[in-house]
XYZ file of C-alpha atoms in Angstrom:
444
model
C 0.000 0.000 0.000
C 2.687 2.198 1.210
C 4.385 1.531 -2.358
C 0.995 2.494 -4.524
C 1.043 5.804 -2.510
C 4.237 6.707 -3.152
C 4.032 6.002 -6.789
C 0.642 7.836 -7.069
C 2.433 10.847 -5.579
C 5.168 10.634 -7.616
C 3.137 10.940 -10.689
C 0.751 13.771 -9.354
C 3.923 15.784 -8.908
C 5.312 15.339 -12.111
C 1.939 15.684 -13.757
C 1.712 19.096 -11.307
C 5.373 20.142 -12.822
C 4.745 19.697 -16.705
C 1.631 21.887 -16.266
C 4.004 24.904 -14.948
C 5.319 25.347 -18.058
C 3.350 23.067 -20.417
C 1.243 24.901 -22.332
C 1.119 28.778 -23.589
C -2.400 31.296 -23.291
C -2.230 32.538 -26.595
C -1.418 30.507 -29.928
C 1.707 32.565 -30.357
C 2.525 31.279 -26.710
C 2.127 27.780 -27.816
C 4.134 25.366 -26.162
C 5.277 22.012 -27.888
C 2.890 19.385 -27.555
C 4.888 15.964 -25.801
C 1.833 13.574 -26.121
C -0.090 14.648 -23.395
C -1.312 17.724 -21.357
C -2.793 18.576 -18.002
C -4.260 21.613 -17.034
C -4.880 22.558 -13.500
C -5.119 25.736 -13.108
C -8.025 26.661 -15.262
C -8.295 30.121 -14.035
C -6.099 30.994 -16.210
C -6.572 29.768 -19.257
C -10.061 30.219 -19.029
C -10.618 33.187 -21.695
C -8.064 32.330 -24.111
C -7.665 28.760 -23.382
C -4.365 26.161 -23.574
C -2.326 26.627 -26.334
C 0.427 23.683 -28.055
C 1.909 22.961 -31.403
C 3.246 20.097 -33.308
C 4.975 19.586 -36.352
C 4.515 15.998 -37.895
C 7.284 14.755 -39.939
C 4.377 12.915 -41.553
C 1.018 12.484 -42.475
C -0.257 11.267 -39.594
C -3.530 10.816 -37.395
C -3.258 12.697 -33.778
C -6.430 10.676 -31.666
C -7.352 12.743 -28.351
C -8.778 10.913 -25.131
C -10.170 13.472 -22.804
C -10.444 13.608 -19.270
C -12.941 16.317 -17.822
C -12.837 18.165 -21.503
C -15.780 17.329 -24.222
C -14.551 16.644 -27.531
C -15.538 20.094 -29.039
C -13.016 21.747 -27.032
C -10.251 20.423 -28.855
C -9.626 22.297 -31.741
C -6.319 22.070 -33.927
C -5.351 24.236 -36.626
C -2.880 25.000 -39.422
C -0.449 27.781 -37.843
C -2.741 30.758 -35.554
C -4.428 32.248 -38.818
C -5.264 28.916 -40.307
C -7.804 26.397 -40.920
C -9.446 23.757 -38.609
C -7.644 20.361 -39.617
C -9.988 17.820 -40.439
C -11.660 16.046 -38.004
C -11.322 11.865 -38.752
C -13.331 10.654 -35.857
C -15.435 11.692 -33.129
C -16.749 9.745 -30.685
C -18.534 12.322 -28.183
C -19.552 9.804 -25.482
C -16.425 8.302 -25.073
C -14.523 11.908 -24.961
C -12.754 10.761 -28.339
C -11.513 12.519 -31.149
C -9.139 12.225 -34.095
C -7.199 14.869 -36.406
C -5.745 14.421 -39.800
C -2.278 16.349 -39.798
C 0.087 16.581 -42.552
C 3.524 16.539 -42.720
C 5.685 19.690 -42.285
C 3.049 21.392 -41.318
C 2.909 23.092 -38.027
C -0.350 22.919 -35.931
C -2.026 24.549 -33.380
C -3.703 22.850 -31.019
C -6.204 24.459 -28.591
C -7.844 23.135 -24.927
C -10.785 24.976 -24.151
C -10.648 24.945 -21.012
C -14.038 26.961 -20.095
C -15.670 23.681 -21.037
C -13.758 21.934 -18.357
C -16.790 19.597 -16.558
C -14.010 19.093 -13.444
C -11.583 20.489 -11.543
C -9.089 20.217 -13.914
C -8.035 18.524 -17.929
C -5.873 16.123 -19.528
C -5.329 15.236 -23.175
C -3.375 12.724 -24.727
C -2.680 12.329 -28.431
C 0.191 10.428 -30.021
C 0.507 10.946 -33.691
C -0.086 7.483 -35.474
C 2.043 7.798 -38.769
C -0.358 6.674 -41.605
C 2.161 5.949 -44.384
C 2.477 2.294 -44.087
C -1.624 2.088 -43.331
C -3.183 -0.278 -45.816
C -4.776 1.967 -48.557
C -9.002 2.074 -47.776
C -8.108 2.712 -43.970
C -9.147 5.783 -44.050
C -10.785 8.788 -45.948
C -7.285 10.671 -46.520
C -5.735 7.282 -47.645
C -8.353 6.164 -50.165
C -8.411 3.155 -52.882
C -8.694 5.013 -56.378
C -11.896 3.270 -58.533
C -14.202 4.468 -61.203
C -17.718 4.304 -62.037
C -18.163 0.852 -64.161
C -15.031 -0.973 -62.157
C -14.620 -3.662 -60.094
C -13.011 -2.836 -57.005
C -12.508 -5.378 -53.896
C -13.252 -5.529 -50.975
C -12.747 -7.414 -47.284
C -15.103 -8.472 -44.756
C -17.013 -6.566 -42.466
C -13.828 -3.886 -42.915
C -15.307 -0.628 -43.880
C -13.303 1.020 -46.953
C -12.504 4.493 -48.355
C -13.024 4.828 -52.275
C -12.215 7.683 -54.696
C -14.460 8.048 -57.229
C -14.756 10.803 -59.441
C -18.646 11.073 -60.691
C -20.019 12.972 -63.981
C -23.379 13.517 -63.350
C -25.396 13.926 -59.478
C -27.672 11.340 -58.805
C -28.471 7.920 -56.700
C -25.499 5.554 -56.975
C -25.484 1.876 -56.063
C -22.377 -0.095 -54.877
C -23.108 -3.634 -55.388
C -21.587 -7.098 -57.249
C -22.926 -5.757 -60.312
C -22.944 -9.128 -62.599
C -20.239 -10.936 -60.563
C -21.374 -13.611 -58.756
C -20.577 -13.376 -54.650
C -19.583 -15.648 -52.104
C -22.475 -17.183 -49.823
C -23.704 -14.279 -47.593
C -21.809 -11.471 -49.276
C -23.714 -8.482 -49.880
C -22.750 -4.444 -49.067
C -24.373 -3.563 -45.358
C -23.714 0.166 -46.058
C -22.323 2.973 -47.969
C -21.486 6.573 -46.988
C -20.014 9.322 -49.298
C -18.381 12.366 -48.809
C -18.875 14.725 -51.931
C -15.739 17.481 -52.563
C -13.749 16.313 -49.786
C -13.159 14.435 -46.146
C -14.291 17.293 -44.124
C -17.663 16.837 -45.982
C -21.143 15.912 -44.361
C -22.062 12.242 -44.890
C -24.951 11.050 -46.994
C -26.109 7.378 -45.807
C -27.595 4.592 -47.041
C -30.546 3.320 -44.830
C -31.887 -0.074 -44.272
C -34.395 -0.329 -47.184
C -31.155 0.352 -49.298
C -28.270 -0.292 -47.676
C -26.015 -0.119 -50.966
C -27.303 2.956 -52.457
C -26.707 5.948 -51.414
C -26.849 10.075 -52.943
C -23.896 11.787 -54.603
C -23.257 15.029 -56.250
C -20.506 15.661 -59.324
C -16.905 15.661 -59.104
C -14.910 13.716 -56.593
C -16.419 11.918 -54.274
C -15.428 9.522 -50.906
C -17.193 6.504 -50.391
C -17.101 4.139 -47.859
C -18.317 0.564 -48.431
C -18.979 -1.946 -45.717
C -19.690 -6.043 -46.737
C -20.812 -8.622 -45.009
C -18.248 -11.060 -47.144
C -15.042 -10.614 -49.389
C -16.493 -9.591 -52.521
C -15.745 -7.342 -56.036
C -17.909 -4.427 -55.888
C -19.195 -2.016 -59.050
C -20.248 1.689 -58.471
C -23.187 2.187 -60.651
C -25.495 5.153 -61.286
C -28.752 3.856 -60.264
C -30.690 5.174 -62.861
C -29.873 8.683 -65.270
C -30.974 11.890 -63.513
C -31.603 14.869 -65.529
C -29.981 17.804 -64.311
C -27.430 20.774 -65.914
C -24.739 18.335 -67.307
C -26.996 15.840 -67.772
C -29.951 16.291 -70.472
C -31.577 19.891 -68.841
C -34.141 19.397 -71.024
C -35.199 16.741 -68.848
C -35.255 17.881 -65.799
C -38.391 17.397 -63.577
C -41.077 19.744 -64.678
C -42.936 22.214 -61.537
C -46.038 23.335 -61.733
C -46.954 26.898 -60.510
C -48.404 26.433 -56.822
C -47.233 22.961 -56.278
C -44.779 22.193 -53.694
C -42.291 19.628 -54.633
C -40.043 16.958 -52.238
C -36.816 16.516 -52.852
C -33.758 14.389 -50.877
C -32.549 15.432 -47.566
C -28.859 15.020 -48.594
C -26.102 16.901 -49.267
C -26.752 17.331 -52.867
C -27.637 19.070 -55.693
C -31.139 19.066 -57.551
C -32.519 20.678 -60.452
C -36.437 21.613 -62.040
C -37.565 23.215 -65.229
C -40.666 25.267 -65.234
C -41.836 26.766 -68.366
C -44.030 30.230 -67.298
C -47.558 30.161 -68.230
C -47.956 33.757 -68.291
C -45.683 37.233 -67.920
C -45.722 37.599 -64.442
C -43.497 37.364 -61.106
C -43.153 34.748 -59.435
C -42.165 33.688 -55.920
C -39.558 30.509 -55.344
C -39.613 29.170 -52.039
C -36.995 26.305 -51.353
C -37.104 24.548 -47.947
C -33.639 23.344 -46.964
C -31.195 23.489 -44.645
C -29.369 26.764 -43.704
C -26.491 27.654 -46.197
C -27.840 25.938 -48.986
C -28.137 27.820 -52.414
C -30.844 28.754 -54.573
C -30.559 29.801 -58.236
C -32.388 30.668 -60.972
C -31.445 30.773 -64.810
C -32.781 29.908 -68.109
C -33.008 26.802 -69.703
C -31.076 27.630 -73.504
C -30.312 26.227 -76.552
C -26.787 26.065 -78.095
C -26.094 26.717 -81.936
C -25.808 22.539 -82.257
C -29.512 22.559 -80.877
C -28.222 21.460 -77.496
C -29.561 22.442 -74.518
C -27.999 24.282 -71.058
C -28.438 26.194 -68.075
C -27.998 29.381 -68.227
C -27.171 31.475 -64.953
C -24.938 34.464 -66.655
C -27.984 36.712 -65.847
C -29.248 34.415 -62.920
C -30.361 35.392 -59.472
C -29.283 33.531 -56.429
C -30.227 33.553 -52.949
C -28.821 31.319 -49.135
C -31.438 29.906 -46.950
C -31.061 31.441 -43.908
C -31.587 30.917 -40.652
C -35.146 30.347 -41.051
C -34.552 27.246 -43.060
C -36.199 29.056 -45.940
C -34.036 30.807 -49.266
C -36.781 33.340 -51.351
C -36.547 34.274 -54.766
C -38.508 36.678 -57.006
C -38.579 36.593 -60.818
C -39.772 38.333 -63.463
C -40.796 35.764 -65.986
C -42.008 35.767 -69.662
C -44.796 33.438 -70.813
C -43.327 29.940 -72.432
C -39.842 30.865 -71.418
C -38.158 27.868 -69.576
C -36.267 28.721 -66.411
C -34.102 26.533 -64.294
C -34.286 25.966 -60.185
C -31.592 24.835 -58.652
C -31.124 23.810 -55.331
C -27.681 22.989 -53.919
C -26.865 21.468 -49.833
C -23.399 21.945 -48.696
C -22.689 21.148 -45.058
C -25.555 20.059 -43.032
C -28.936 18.095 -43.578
C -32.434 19.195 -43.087
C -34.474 18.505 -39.990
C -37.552 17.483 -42.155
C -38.142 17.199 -45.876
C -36.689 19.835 -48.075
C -39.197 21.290 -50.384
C -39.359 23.718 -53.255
C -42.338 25.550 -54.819
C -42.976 28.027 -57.386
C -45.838 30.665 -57.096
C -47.144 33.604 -58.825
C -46.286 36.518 -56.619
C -49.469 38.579 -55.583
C -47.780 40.827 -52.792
C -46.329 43.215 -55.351
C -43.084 43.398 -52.790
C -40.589 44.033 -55.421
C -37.734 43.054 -52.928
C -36.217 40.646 -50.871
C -34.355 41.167 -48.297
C -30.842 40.060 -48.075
C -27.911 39.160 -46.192
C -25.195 41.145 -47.019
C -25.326 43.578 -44.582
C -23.872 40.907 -42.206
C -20.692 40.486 -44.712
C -18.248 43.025 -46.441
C -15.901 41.762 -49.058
C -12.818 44.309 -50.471
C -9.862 44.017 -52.436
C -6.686 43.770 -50.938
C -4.392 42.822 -53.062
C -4.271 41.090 -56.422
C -6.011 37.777 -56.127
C -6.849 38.739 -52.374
C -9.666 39.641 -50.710
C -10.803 40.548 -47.153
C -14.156 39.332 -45.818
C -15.078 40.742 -42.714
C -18.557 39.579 -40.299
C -19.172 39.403 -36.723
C -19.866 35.781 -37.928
C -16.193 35.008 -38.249
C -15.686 35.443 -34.410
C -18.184 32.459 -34.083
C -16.318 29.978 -36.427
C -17.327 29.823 -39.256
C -17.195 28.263 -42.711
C -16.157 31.067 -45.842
C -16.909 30.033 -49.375
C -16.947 31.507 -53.012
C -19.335 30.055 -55.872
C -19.294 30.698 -59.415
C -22.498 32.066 -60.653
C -23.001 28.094 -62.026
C -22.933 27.156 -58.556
C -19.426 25.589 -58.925
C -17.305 25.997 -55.314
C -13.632 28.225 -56.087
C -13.020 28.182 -52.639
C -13.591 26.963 -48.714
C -12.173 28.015 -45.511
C -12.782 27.360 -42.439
C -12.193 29.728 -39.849
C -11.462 29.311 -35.983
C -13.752 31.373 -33.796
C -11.234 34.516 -33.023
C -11.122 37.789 -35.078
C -14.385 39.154 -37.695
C -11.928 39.150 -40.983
C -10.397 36.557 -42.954
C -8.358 36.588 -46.142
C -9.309 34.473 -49.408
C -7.235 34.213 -52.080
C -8.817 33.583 -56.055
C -5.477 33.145 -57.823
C -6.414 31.775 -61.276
C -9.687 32.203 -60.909
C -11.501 33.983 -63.895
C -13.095 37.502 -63.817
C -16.471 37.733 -63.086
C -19.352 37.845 -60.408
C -19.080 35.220 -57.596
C -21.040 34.806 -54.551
C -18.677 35.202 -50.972
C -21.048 32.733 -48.098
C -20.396 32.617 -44.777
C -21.741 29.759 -42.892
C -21.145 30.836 -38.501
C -22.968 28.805 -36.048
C -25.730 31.255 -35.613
C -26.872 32.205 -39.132
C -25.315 32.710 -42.393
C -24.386 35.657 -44.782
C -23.756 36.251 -48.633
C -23.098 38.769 -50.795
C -22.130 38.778 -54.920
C -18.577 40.063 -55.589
C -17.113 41.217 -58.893
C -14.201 40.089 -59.302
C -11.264 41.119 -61.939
């Protein structure tokens, strides 16, 4: 007994002498991190919080298990003015989370310690080098595939594919027309569209191997029951602007329409019956983006969306995004909707209705943003929203994503930089945790 004691004392004071000079109160303060961390006095780090760094020589996974600290007050980023690394794994119950870190970089990693739920914290992290993981591991270590191909896969061992897709729609990972072993089949499939810090779409029970995906590049991950060759298939064609426009699902004036609660993009026609405004009304989660074009015909009598002269709008806070248009009789127009980085609460919805408020305006959000140039290829956006955390990105009036940022909650301005990207109007969004903000931009 006398032993135990002694050893438990002998750890409490070097635990009690590491904290004395362990950590730093502001990110320029920032001590290096040695694989774990105890704060005691949390007086004093209460405001700005407990501040380390780490540079990874490289790319590596750095897993946190709290004591007395929830998982949302760990926060790394890259260097003080840089983004949030991306998060691998979170298990809030267990007081787990996981970082993706490159190598070279250096990080910053922040304890919140206002969050504390005891007397005092400790964090420990040990960076797992990921070079020799076996490819599929994980979402920054993915196996390449395509569309069409067989790809294969192990038991009950969930894997990371990259696949780059042409056209949005409902995609099915399955044997395709191989034949598999006794009991084989997928159990589940999750994608990430753009990149790993994306929001999940899932399969669900009723189809566990099909599952929503926008263009571009795209991570899926596949879970089987058996060893087994898998094919990524487009369930079935979906009309939309690089797909057949022409095609796309028809609304009808005063008819509200259901569409998937996923992060996704979806796309309507709706030829106007008569010269007239009209009101669109999309239902969706906050931050997602509503435009409206025309539906046009190329000089090889092929059709496209047209959003030169387009209007565009964010739902809000609300959870609703409002458009007016002036329309001409039998001219088609395009709606698109677009979800970036969160899902509804219920069923998103969008409807078209002639207006009959004669309100020739709607109001916006820019008032809560201010863009200006800096420098060539720079620009400063500013918002109280910023101080919040926030996410800061620019569309092309297409709806095509230039650039994403995210921002840590200090400071209301942040820097983006458009280097090679073409002149024109683009839309700046900020997504904070209490509301969002756009404004259009020219840029030249």
């Amino acid at each position: 007994m006398r032993k135990t004691l002694l050893t438990i004392a002998a750890t409490c004071m070097w635990l009690a002498g590491t904290t004395a000079f362990g950590q730093g109160k502001t990110c320029e303060e920032a001590a290096p991190w040695s694989n774990m961390a105890m704060v005691m006095d949390l007086a004093s780090y209460a405001d700005g919080g407990a501040w380390y760094k780490i540079t990874p020589t490289a790319n590596s996974m750095l897993p946190f298990s709290l004591t007395e600290l929830p998982t949302s007050a760990v926060q790394v980023f890259k260097g003080c003015n840089g983004e949030k690394a991306l998060v691998m794994s979170e298990e809030v119950a267990s007081g787990n989370i996981s970082y993706y870190i490159e190598s070279g970089v250096e990080y910053m990693i922040k304890l919140d310690v206002s969050q504390a739920t005891g007397s005092f914290v400790m964090a420990m992290a040990t960076p797992l080098d990921l070079s020799n993981a076996p490819d599929g591991n994980y979402c920054v270590k993915p196996i390449n595939a395509s569309v069409g191909m067989y790809s294969s896969i192990k038991a009950n061992r969930p894997t990371w594919f990259k696949v780059n897709i042409v056209y949005p729609g409902m995609y099915s990972v399955g044997s395709g027309f191989s034949v598999p072993a006794e009991g084989a089949a997928v159990t589940s499939v999750k994608v990430k569209s753009g990149d790993c810090g994306a929001v999940e779409n899932s399969s669900n029970l009723l189809m566990p191997n099909q599952v929503y995906a926008k263009a571009g590049e795209n991570f899926f991950c596949v879970t089987c029951s058996g060893d087994m060759k898998v094919l990524f298939q487009m369930v079935s064609p979906v009309a939309s602007c690089p797909n057949h426009p022409e095609r796309m699902t028809a609304l009808s004036a005063g008819v509200e329409v259901t569409y998937p609660n996923a992060v996704y993009e979806n796309y309507w026609r709706f030829i106007a019956p008569e010269t007239a405004t009209y009101q669109i009304l999309d239902k969706a989660p906050q931050g997602t983006i509503l435009q409206v074009g025309t539906l046009d015909e190329n000089d090889d009598a092929k059709f496209f969306c047209n959003f030169e002269n387009g209007l565009m709008a964010e739902v809000d806070e609300s959870g609703e995004g409002k458009l007016l248009v002036d329309m001409q009789a039998g001219q088609t127009y395009v709606i698109a909707s677009e979800t970036f980085n969160m899902l509804a609460e219920g069923v998103p919805s969008v409807k078209i209705s002639k207006d009959e408020t004669g309100v020739r305006s709607v109001s916006g959000s820019s008032r809560d943003i201010k863009v200006s140039k800096v420098a060539e290829n720079e620009y400063r956006v500013s918002s109280y929203l910023l101080a919040e955390g926030a996410g800061v990105y620019v569309y092309d009036m297409a709806g095509r994503a230039v650039s994403s940022l995210n921002v840590r909650p200090e400071g209301d301005a942040v820097t983006v930089k458009l280097a090679g990207v073409p002149a024109g109007t683009y839309m700046f969004l900020i997504v904070g945790r209490s509301k969002s903000a756009s404004t259009k931009v020219l840029v030249d």
